[in-house]
Amino acid sequence: MEYNTAEIKKITMDNPIVEIDGDEMTRVLWALVKEQLLLPFVDLKTEYYDLSLENRDATDDQVTHDAAHAILKHKVGVKCATITSNNARKAEYNLKHLHPSPNATIRAILDGTVFRKPVIVQSIQPTVSTWKKPIVIARHAYGDVYKNAELSIPGPGKVELVYTDKDGTEQRIVVADMKGPGVVQGMHNLDDSIASFARACFLYALEEKLDLWFATKDTISKIYDGRFKELFQEIFKKEFKDLFEKAGITYFYTLIDDAVARVVKSDGGFLWACKNYDGDVMSDMIASASGSLAMMTSVLVSPNGVFEYEAAHGTVQQHYYRWKRGEKTSTNPVALIFAWSGALAKRANLDGNSELMQFAQKLETATLRTIEEGDMTGDLAKLANPAPQRVLDSWEFVQAIQKRLKTL
Ligand code: NAP
Ligand code: MG
């Protein structure tokens, strides 16, 4: 192919990335990041899906399903934050009806595990002073309390758990002989889901060369949590022990309370696999203790080798309203930029495209260098030590990254 030498030689791509656009302030930043940091450097090949709330409503959410299936086909996707509709949004956007969370729909189709990793910058010290390297959280995204059945009990009576198999044979156990009013809940998980969670964690640990920690409360919940421990152990022994030894990494199981106590004394640099509820709570703790929600990246890894990258934060609604009134907001695009660099690096890795891989690394380096040299958005300015040189709006910040990217 002939290049005009007066222009920057653009990097070419062999296969597309599935690009999923979204809503509000993140949609504004999405276009900005593409225009300033990607299109001048890469002959970007994407298959585009518009998951704005308007378009999800217009297509009766078909576009969300199409996007998820496109990720299955092309293996790599990158997603902007999207509004999960509720009654307020229904009125605001004049929707035909409410739609399920796009992330839940995509997760169900890809059957994945979500990994969340903070972007670490020297000038933003984590609240936990011993943390030197990022702690990555893997959250099991199926079952437990998120798919529970619960009852309010009005007065004394017996509560039982009953399982009836295909032939009608029953197993039953008394949950409680209630002495008075109260509450009760039942929950479940599936061996298949636990096993694919375990495999996703072992694979991610290998890929990123990170030790893996897993913790439950199996001393109390001997059967339920015990099953998680057992399946992780079995799969590790059969499929991953040798690979871990070769990679020089370890798998470590402990009790959840012991894990929490160790995490705050560790220097970081490991993958922490969490059951659904633990992951929900601990990922917010890690995000806020590491710095800012705007610095948390997220990747959905499915057991069949499919990857979807996104920022962990939402659409930053209040900033969007200010932007619509003509204000230049200081919304932080770092997690969105890292979603793109993650997707480009994965595409490069699958396609053996070393130029694209180098570009993805340069994009991250330029972003981190910009912050470390004192140019940052308002959310980081509050946390930075030394204090920032300049507090920039999103447009100035992206320009500052572009300037550095051109020199790398
Ligand atoms: P949010 O968009 O994450 O924002 C919460 C607050 O965090 C913001 O008001 C802002 O604080 C701060 N923040 C988050 N990202 C930031 C960034 N990039 N730069 C600077 N500050 C940032 O959460 P939300 O307000 O709860 O949700 C808004 C919408 O996003 C909802 O409709 C929800 O459904 C959707 N959502 C989508 C996803 C997803 O698609 N993955 C995830 C979560 C939520 P200040 O106002 O103090 O500056
Ligand atoms: Mg949470």
Short mmCIF file of C-alpha atoms and ligand atoms in Angstrom, two decimals:
data_model
loop_
_atom_site.label_atom_id
_atom_site.label_comp_id
_atom_site.label_asym_id
_atom_site.label_seq_id
_atom_site.Cartn_x
_atom_site.Cartn_y
_atom_site.Cartn_z
CA MET A 1 0.00 0.00 0.00
CA GLU A 2 1.21 3.55 -0.85
CA TYR A 3 1.34 6.16 1.89
CA ASN A 4 1.43 9.90 1.54
CA THR A 5 4.71 10.58 3.34
CA ALA A 6 3.53 14.08 4.30
CA GLU A 7 1.04 12.43 6.66
CA ILE A 8 1.68 10.23 9.66
CA LYS A 9 1.86 6.66 8.40
CA LYS A 10 -1.27 5.09 9.78
CA ILE A 11 -1.17 1.64 11.33
CA THR A 12 -3.41 -0.84 9.55
CA MET A 13 -5.61 -3.53 11.11
CA ASP A 14 -6.39 -6.98 9.70
CA ASN A 15 -9.58 -7.65 11.64
CA PRO A 16 -12.19 -5.38 13.18
CA ILE A 17 -12.93 -4.51 16.78
CA VAL A 18 -16.60 -4.39 17.71
CA GLU A 19 -17.20 -0.78 18.73
CA ILE A 20 -20.17 -0.18 21.03
CA ASP A 21 -21.12 3.45 21.45
CA GLY A 22 -23.14 4.64 24.45
CA ASP A 23 -24.70 7.57 26.24
CA GLU A 24 -24.28 11.03 27.75
CA MET A 25 -20.85 12.36 28.76
CA THR A 26 -19.03 9.15 27.91
CA ARG A 27 -20.49 9.31 24.38
CA VAL A 28 -19.08 12.84 24.03
CA LEU A 29 -15.66 11.66 25.28
CA TRP A 30 -15.84 8.57 23.07
CA ALA A 31 -15.97 10.70 19.91
CA LEU A 32 -13.25 13.00 21.25
CA VAL A 33 -10.87 10.12 22.07
CA LYS A 34 -11.40 8.58 18.64
CA GLU A 35 -10.90 11.84 16.80
CA GLN A 36 -7.79 12.98 18.68
CA LEU A 37 -6.04 9.83 19.86
CA LEU A 38 -6.99 7.01 17.47
CA LEU A 39 -7.95 8.17 13.97
CA PRO A 40 -4.80 10.28 13.34
CA PHE A 41 -2.63 7.22 14.06
CA VAL A 42 -4.60 4.09 13.17
CA ASP A 43 -6.58 3.16 10.10
CA LEU A 44 -9.25 2.07 12.54
CA LYS A 45 -11.29 -0.94 11.50
CA THR A 46 -14.40 -1.32 13.63
CA GLU A 47 -17.87 -2.81 13.36
CA TYR A 48 -20.00 -0.08 14.93
CA TYR A 49 -23.08 -0.59 17.11
CA ASP A 50 -24.99 2.35 18.53
CA LEU A 51 -26.21 1.41 22.00
CA SER A 52 -27.47 4.88 22.85
CA LEU A 53 -30.69 4.59 24.81
CA GLU A 54 -32.59 6.13 21.85
CA ASN A 55 -31.34 3.47 19.46
CA ARG A 56 -31.89 0.61 21.91
CA ASP A 57 -35.46 1.83 22.25
CA ALA A 58 -35.92 2.27 18.49
CA THR A 59 -34.66 -1.30 17.83
CA ASP A 60 -36.47 -2.84 20.81
CA ASP A 61 -33.01 -3.66 22.20
CA GLN A 62 -32.15 -5.82 19.16
CA VAL A 63 -28.98 -3.74 18.70
CA THR A 64 -27.66 -4.92 22.10
CA HIS A 65 -28.12 -8.57 21.11
CA ASP A 66 -26.53 -7.92 17.69
CA ALA A 67 -23.54 -6.22 19.33
CA ALA A 68 -22.99 -9.12 21.73
CA HIS A 69 -23.12 -11.64 18.88
CA ALA A 70 -20.69 -9.50 16.88
CA ILE A 71 -18.23 -9.69 19.81
CA LEU A 72 -18.61 -13.48 19.81
CA LYS A 73 -17.75 -13.47 16.09
CA HIS A 74 -14.83 -10.99 16.09
CA LYS A 75 -13.51 -11.90 19.59
CA VAL A 76 -12.74 -8.31 20.66
CA GLY A 77 -15.12 -5.52 21.63
CA VAL A 78 -14.84 -2.10 23.23
CA LYS A 79 -17.84 -0.52 24.93
CA CYS A 80 -18.81 2.98 26.00
CA ALA A 81 -20.89 3.41 29.17
CA THR A 82 -24.64 3.13 28.65
CA ILE A 83 -27.70 4.22 30.61
CA THR A 84 -29.60 1.45 32.36
CA SER A 85 -33.16 2.60 31.92
CA ASN A 86 -35.49 3.25 34.85
CA ASN A 87 -38.72 5.22 35.18
CA ALA A 88 -36.94 8.57 35.34
CA ARG A 89 -35.06 7.74 32.11
CA LYS A 90 -38.27 6.51 30.51
CA ALA A 91 -39.77 9.95 30.97
CA GLU A 92 -36.54 11.79 30.07
CA TYR A 93 -36.08 9.89 26.78
CA ASN A 94 -39.74 9.26 26.05
CA LEU A 95 -39.09 5.52 25.84
CA LYS A 96 -41.53 2.91 24.55
CA HIS A 97 -40.66 0.72 27.55
CA LEU A 98 -37.87 -0.11 29.98
CA HIS A 99 -34.94 -2.16 28.70
CA PRO A 100 -32.69 -4.56 30.61
CA SER A 101 -29.17 -3.43 31.51
CA PRO A 102 -27.07 -3.74 28.31
CA ASN A 103 -24.15 -5.02 30.36
CA ALA A 104 -26.30 -7.79 31.84
CA THR A 105 -27.55 -8.76 28.36
CA ILE A 106 -24.03 -8.83 26.91
CA ARG A 107 -22.67 -10.73 29.93
CA ALA A 108 -25.38 -13.35 29.61
CA ILE A 109 -24.60 -13.89 25.90
CA LEU A 110 -20.81 -13.98 26.35
CA ASP A 111 -20.98 -15.95 29.64
CA GLY A 112 -18.07 -14.07 31.05
CA THR A 113 -16.18 -13.03 34.14
CA VAL A 114 -15.53 -9.34 34.77
CA PHE A 115 -11.99 -8.27 35.69
CA ARG A 116 -11.50 -4.78 37.12
CA LYS A 117 -8.10 -3.16 37.29
CA PRO A 118 -7.11 0.32 38.50
CA VAL A 119 -4.78 2.43 36.36
CA ILE A 120 -1.87 3.34 38.61
CA VAL A 121 -0.11 6.70 38.35
CA GLN A 122 2.92 7.68 40.47
CA SER A 123 1.46 11.02 41.54
CA ILE A 124 -1.83 9.53 42.76
CA GLN A 125 -1.06 7.57 45.92
CA PRO A 126 -3.54 4.89 46.91
CA THR A 127 -5.23 5.37 50.29
CA VAL A 128 -3.62 2.10 51.34
CA SER A 129 0.01 3.15 51.47
CA THR A 130 1.48 -0.35 51.06
CA TRP A 131 -0.13 -0.87 47.63
CA LYS A 132 2.58 -0.47 45.01
CA LYS A 133 1.04 -2.50 42.18
CA PRO A 134 -2.59 -2.75 41.03
CA ILE A 135 -4.95 -5.27 42.60
CA VAL A 136 -7.20 -6.79 39.96
CA ILE A 137 -10.64 -8.02 41.01
CA ALA A 138 -12.40 -10.88 39.24
CA ARG A 139 -16.09 -10.96 40.06
CA HIS A 140 -18.19 -14.03 39.44
CA ALA A 141 -21.20 -12.58 37.64
CA TYR A 142 -23.77 -15.34 38.14
CA GLY A 143 -26.12 -16.46 40.92
CA ASP A 144 -25.90 -16.30 44.73
CA VAL A 145 -27.82 -13.43 46.31
CA TYR A 146 -28.29 -11.78 42.86
CA LYS A 147 -30.63 -14.58 41.79
CA ASN A 148 -32.16 -15.33 45.17
CA ALA A 149 -35.69 -16.16 46.23
CA GLU A 150 -36.77 -14.49 49.44
CA LEU A 151 -39.79 -14.44 51.67
CA SER A 152 -41.02 -12.33 54.49
CA ILE A 153 -42.38 -14.67 57.19
CA PRO A 154 -45.36 -13.30 59.10
CA GLY A 155 -45.21 -15.56 62.15
CA PRO A 156 -44.12 -18.90 63.69
CA GLY A 157 -43.73 -21.83 61.27
CA LYS A 158 -41.29 -24.23 59.65
CA VAL A 159 -39.12 -23.13 56.70
CA GLU A 160 -37.76 -25.93 54.49
CA LEU A 161 -35.52 -26.21 51.45
CA VAL A 162 -36.85 -28.81 48.98
CA TYR A 163 -35.19 -30.18 45.86
CA THR A 164 -37.30 -32.35 43.54
CA ASP A 165 -35.42 -34.22 40.79
CA LYS A 166 -36.77 -35.20 37.34
CA ASP A 167 -38.33 -38.41 38.73
CA GLY A 168 -40.04 -36.62 41.57
CA THR A 169 -37.66 -37.77 44.31
CA GLU A 170 -37.30 -35.18 47.03
CA GLN A 171 -34.46 -34.02 49.24
CA ARG A 172 -35.51 -31.71 52.04
CA ILE A 173 -33.86 -29.93 54.91
CA VAL A 174 -35.20 -27.64 57.60
CA VAL A 175 -33.86 -24.11 57.27
CA ALA A 176 -35.42 -22.88 60.49
CA ASP A 177 -38.22 -23.49 62.93
CA MET A 178 -39.31 -19.88 63.09
CA LYS A 179 -40.38 -18.79 66.54
CA GLY A 180 -41.84 -15.55 65.22
CA PRO A 181 -41.94 -13.27 62.18
CA GLY A 182 -38.76 -12.83 60.14
CA VAL A 183 -37.18 -13.26 56.73
CA VAL A 184 -35.81 -16.17 54.74
CA GLN A 185 -33.88 -16.54 51.47
CA GLY A 186 -32.77 -19.30 49.13
CA MET A 187 -30.00 -19.05 46.57
CA HIS A 188 -28.14 -21.24 44.12
CA ASN A 189 -25.19 -21.56 41.82
CA LEU A 190 -24.28 -23.98 39.04
CA ASP A 191 -21.16 -26.15 38.74
CA ASP A 192 -20.80 -25.06 35.10
CA SER A 193 -20.84 -21.39 35.97
CA ILE A 194 -18.38 -21.82 38.87
CA ALA A 195 -16.06 -23.87 36.65
CA SER A 196 -16.06 -21.31 33.85
CA PHE A 197 -15.41 -18.56 36.43
CA ALA A 198 -12.45 -20.57 37.73
CA ARG A 199 -11.03 -21.13 34.22
CA ALA A 200 -11.43 -17.44 33.31
CA CYS A 201 -9.46 -16.52 36.48
CA PHE A 202 -6.68 -19.05 35.88
CA LEU A 203 -6.37 -17.93 32.23
CA TYR A 204 -6.29 -14.23 33.13
CA ALA A 205 -3.65 -14.85 35.82
CA LEU A 206 -1.49 -16.69 33.28
CA GLU A 207 -1.94 -14.06 30.61
CA GLU A 208 -1.09 -11.19 33.00
CA LYS A 209 1.50 -13.21 34.99
CA LEU A 210 -0.25 -12.49 38.29
CA ASP A 211 -0.61 -14.64 41.40
CA LEU A 212 -4.22 -15.66 41.94
CA TRP A 213 -5.99 -15.41 45.30
CA PHE A 214 -9.40 -16.94 45.89
CA ALA A 215 -11.39 -16.80 49.10
CA THR A 216 -14.78 -17.95 50.39
CA LYS A 217 -16.29 -18.73 53.78
CA ASP A 218 -16.13 -22.51 53.42
CA THR A 219 -15.60 -23.11 57.15
CA ILE A 220 -19.18 -21.90 57.71
CA SER A 221 -20.77 -22.74 54.36
CA LYS A 222 -19.22 -26.20 53.97
CA ILE A 223 -21.37 -27.31 51.03
CA TYR A 224 -22.13 -24.08 49.15
CA ASP A 225 -18.85 -22.19 49.49
CA GLY A 226 -17.14 -25.57 49.83
CA ARG A 227 -18.18 -26.35 46.25
CA PHE A 228 -16.48 -23.18 44.97
CA LYS A 229 -13.27 -24.09 46.77
CA GLU A 230 -13.43 -27.70 45.53
CA LEU A 231 -14.02 -26.81 41.86
CA PHE A 232 -11.25 -24.21 41.83
CA GLN A 233 -8.88 -26.77 43.40
CA GLU A 234 -9.83 -29.56 40.96
CA ILE A 235 -9.51 -27.39 37.86
CA PHE A 236 -6.25 -25.93 39.08
CA LYS A 237 -4.72 -29.36 39.70
CA LYS A 238 -5.91 -30.86 36.42
CA GLU A 239 -5.46 -27.99 34.00
CA PHE A 240 -3.28 -25.20 35.36
CA LYS A 241 -0.79 -26.37 38.00
CA ASP A 242 2.04 -27.02 35.54
CA LEU A 243 1.31 -23.87 33.54
CA PHE A 244 1.41 -21.78 36.73
CA GLU A 245 4.73 -23.35 37.77
CA LYS A 246 6.21 -22.60 34.35
CA ALA A 247 4.97 -19.00 34.51
CA GLY A 248 6.35 -18.60 38.05
CA ILE A 249 2.98 -17.65 39.54
CA THR A 250 0.96 -19.22 42.38
CA TYR A 251 -2.64 -20.05 43.25
CA PHE A 252 -3.53 -19.28 46.85
CA TYR A 253 -6.78 -20.16 48.64
CA THR A 254 -7.78 -18.70 51.98
CA LEU A 255 -10.85 -17.62 53.97
CA ILE A 256 -12.50 -14.37 52.87
CA ASP A 257 -11.84 -12.59 56.18
CA ASP A 258 -8.20 -13.65 56.09
CA ALA A 259 -7.99 -12.45 52.47
CA VAL A 260 -9.39 -9.01 53.36
CA ALA A 261 -6.88 -8.66 56.21
CA ARG A 262 -4.01 -9.67 53.92
CA VAL A 263 -5.09 -7.46 51.00
CA VAL A 264 -4.72 -4.22 52.98
CA LYS A 265 -1.23 -5.25 54.11
CA SER A 266 -0.05 -6.47 50.70
CA ASP A 267 1.92 -4.54 48.12
CA GLY A 268 -0.65 -5.49 45.45
CA GLY A 269 0.13 -7.01 42.08
CA PHE A 270 -2.24 -9.99 42.19
CA LEU A 271 -5.60 -11.13 40.91
CA TRP A 272 -8.27 -11.48 43.59
CA ALA A 273 -11.10 -13.80 42.53
CA CYS A 274 -14.32 -13.00 44.38
CA LYS A 275 -17.72 -14.59 44.62
CA ASN A 276 -20.50 -12.40 43.24
CA TYR A 277 -21.30 -10.38 46.37
CA ASP A 278 -17.69 -10.12 47.57
CA GLY A 279 -16.71 -8.86 44.09
CA ASP A 280 -19.49 -6.28 44.05
CA VAL A 281 -18.37 -4.83 47.37
CA MET A 282 -14.60 -5.28 47.04
CA SER A 283 -14.32 -3.80 43.54
CA ASP A 284 -15.80 -0.53 44.82
CA MET A 285 -13.44 -0.64 47.79
CA ILE A 286 -10.41 -1.24 45.55
CA ALA A 287 -11.54 1.46 43.07
CA SER A 288 -11.96 4.13 45.69
CA ALA A 289 -8.88 3.12 47.71
CA SER A 290 -6.74 3.11 44.54
CA GLY A 291 -7.69 6.66 43.57
CA SER A 292 -10.66 7.50 41.39
CA LEU A 293 -13.54 5.60 39.78
CA ALA A 294 -12.49 7.28 36.53
CA MET A 295 -9.23 5.29 36.66
CA MET A 296 -10.81 1.82 36.84
CA THR A 297 -10.81 -0.33 33.71
CA SER A 298 -12.95 -3.38 33.19
CA VAL A 299 -12.72 -6.36 30.87
CA LEU A 300 -15.23 -9.14 30.37
CA VAL A 301 -13.41 -12.38 29.55
CA SER A 302 -15.46 -15.28 28.29
CA PRO A 303 -14.27 -18.88 28.57
CA ASN A 304 -14.19 -19.24 24.78
CA GLY A 305 -11.56 -16.53 24.33
CA VAL A 306 -13.72 -13.46 23.74
CA PHE A 307 -12.89 -10.08 25.31
CA GLU A 308 -14.92 -6.93 25.89
CA TYR A 309 -13.21 -3.81 27.29
CA GLU A 310 -14.89 -0.86 29.00
CA ALA A 311 -14.53 1.81 31.65
CA ALA A 312 -15.90 0.76 35.03
CA HIS A 313 -17.73 4.06 35.56
CA GLY A 314 -21.12 5.14 34.21
CA THR A 315 -22.21 7.84 31.78
CA VAL A 316 -21.31 10.71 34.19
CA GLN A 317 -24.81 12.15 33.88
CA GLN A 318 -24.36 15.43 35.78
CA HIS A 319 -21.31 16.40 33.72
CA TYR A 320 -23.36 15.74 30.57
CA TYR A 321 -26.08 18.17 31.62
CA ARG A 322 -23.39 20.79 32.25
CA TRP A 323 -21.84 20.08 28.83
CA LYS A 324 -25.28 20.44 27.19
CA ARG A 325 -25.54 23.88 28.80
CA GLY A 326 -22.32 24.81 26.98
CA GLU A 327 -19.80 24.19 29.77
CA LYS A 328 -16.44 22.50 29.11
CA THR A 329 -16.35 19.86 31.82
CA SER A 330 -13.26 18.30 33.34
CA THR A 331 -14.48 14.73 32.93
CA ASN A 332 -11.69 12.17 33.09
CA PRO A 333 -11.37 10.02 29.91
CA VAL A 334 -8.56 7.76 31.20
CA ALA A 335 -10.64 4.60 31.72
CA LEU A 336 -12.18 5.04 28.27
CA ILE A 337 -8.74 5.48 26.70
CA PHE A 338 -7.52 2.33 28.48
CA ALA A 339 -10.59 0.45 27.26
CA TRP A 340 -9.49 1.29 23.71
CA SER A 341 -5.81 0.51 24.34
CA GLY A 342 -6.84 -2.81 25.91
CA ALA A 343 -9.00 -3.72 22.92
CA LEU A 344 -6.34 -2.64 20.40
CA ALA A 345 -3.66 -4.62 22.25
CA LYS A 346 -5.88 -7.73 22.33
CA ARG A 347 -6.66 -7.35 18.60
CA ALA A 348 -2.92 -6.92 17.94
CA ASN A 349 -2.13 -9.99 20.01
CA LEU A 350 -4.71 -12.18 18.23
CA ASP A 351 -3.66 -10.93 14.77
CA GLY A 352 0.11 -10.86 15.40
CA ASN A 353 0.16 -7.13 14.60
CA SER A 354 3.25 -5.74 16.35
CA GLU A 355 2.78 -2.15 15.10
CA LEU A 356 -0.71 -2.03 16.55
CA MET A 357 0.58 -3.52 19.82
CA GLN A 358 3.25 -0.81 20.04
CA PHE A 359 0.64 1.86 19.39
CA ALA A 360 -1.58 0.55 22.20
CA GLN A 361 1.38 0.70 24.59
CA LYS A 362 2.33 4.21 23.44
CA LEU A 363 -1.23 5.40 23.99
CA GLU A 364 -1.08 4.21 27.60
CA THR A 365 2.41 5.65 28.12
CA ALA A 366 1.37 9.03 26.72
CA THR A 367 -1.71 9.11 28.97
CA LEU A 368 0.22 8.22 32.13
CA ARG A 369 3.04 10.62 31.26
CA THR A 370 0.56 13.46 30.80
CA ILE A 371 -0.75 12.97 34.33
CA GLU A 372 2.70 12.40 35.83
CA GLU A 373 3.94 15.61 34.24
CA GLY A 374 1.18 17.48 36.04
CA ASP A 375 -1.56 17.86 33.39
CA MET A 376 -4.79 16.30 34.67
CA THR A 377 -8.56 16.54 35.06
CA GLY A 378 -10.26 17.87 38.19
CA ASP A 379 -11.04 14.54 39.83
CA LEU A 380 -7.31 13.65 39.87
CA ALA A 381 -6.16 17.15 40.77
CA LYS A 382 -7.84 16.70 44.17
CA LEU A 383 -5.76 13.57 44.84
CA ALA A 384 -2.41 14.37 43.25
CA ASN A 385 0.83 14.72 45.15
CA PRO A 386 2.74 16.74 44.05
CA ALA A 387 -0.11 19.14 43.24
CA PRO A 388 -0.93 19.41 39.52
CA GLN A 389 0.72 21.96 37.23
CA ARG A 390 -2.52 22.49 35.31
CA VAL A 391 -6.12 21.38 35.84
CA LEU A 392 -7.51 20.81 32.36
CA ASP A 393 -10.91 20.30 30.83
CA SER A 394 -11.43 17.04 28.92
CA TRP A 395 -10.59 18.64 25.54
CA GLU A 396 -7.35 20.20 26.78
CA PHE A 397 -6.41 16.96 28.54
CA VAL A 398 -6.89 14.87 25.40
CA GLN A 399 -4.86 17.46 23.42
CA ALA A 400 -2.10 17.18 26.01
CA ILE A 401 -2.05 13.41 25.55
CA GLN A 402 -2.00 13.75 21.75
CA LYS A 403 0.98 16.09 21.92
CA ARG A 404 2.95 13.48 23.89
CA LEU A 405 1.72 10.57 21.78
CA LYS A 406 3.15 12.24 18.66
CA THR A 407 6.62 12.29 20.22
CA LEU A 408 6.70 8.61 21.20
P1 NAP B 1 -21.21 7.44 37.16
O1 NAP B 1 -21.60 7.82 35.79
O2 NAP B 1 -20.07 6.51 37.28
O3 NAP B 1 -20.88 8.76 37.96
C1 NAP B 1 -20.88 8.89 39.37
C2 NAP B 1 -19.99 10.04 39.81
O4 NAP B 1 -18.62 9.61 39.78
C3 NAP B 1 -20.03 11.25 38.88
O5 NAP B 1 -21.08 12.10 39.20
C4 NAP B 1 -18.66 11.85 39.08
O6 NAP B 1 -18.58 12.56 40.31
C5 NAP B 1 -17.79 10.62 39.26
N1 NAP B 1 -17.23 10.14 37.97
C6 NAP B 1 -17.51 8.96 37.36
N2 NAP B 1 -16.79 8.85 36.23
C7 NAP B 1 -16.07 9.98 36.13
C8 NAP B 1 -15.13 10.46 35.16
N3 NAP B 1 -14.83 9.76 34.07
N4 NAP B 1 -14.56 11.67 35.36
C9 NAP B 1 -14.85 12.40 36.46
N5 NAP B 1 -15.72 11.99 37.41
C10 NAP B 1 -16.33 10.80 37.24
O7 NAP B 1 -22.43 6.75 37.93
P2 NAP B 1 -23.98 7.17 38.07
O8 NAP B 1 -24.10 8.66 38.08
O9 NAP B 1 -24.46 6.36 39.17
O10 NAP B 1 -24.66 6.63 36.74
C11 NAP B 1 -24.96 7.42 35.59
C12 NAP B 1 -25.52 6.52 34.51
O11 NAP B 1 -24.55 5.58 34.13
C13 NAP B 1 -26.74 5.72 34.94
O12 NAP B 1 -27.78 5.90 33.98
C14 NAP B 1 -26.28 4.28 35.00
O13 NAP B 1 -27.29 3.42 34.55
C15 NAP B 1 -25.12 4.28 34.05
N6 NAP B 1 -24.05 3.29 34.37
C16 NAP B 1 -23.51 2.61 33.33
C17 NAP B 1 -22.46 1.74 33.53
C18 NAP B 1 -21.88 1.01 32.35
O14 NAP B 1 -22.36 1.14 31.24
N7 NAP B 1 -20.85 0.24 32.54
C19 NAP B 1 -21.92 1.56 34.81
C20 NAP B 1 -22.48 2.30 35.87
C21 NAP B 1 -23.53 3.17 35.63
P3 NAP B 1 -18.79 14.16 40.42
O15 NAP B 1 -20.21 14.43 39.98
O16 NAP B 1 -18.56 14.38 41.88
O17 NAP B 1 -17.81 14.85 39.54
MG MG B 2 -20.85 -2.40 43.78
#
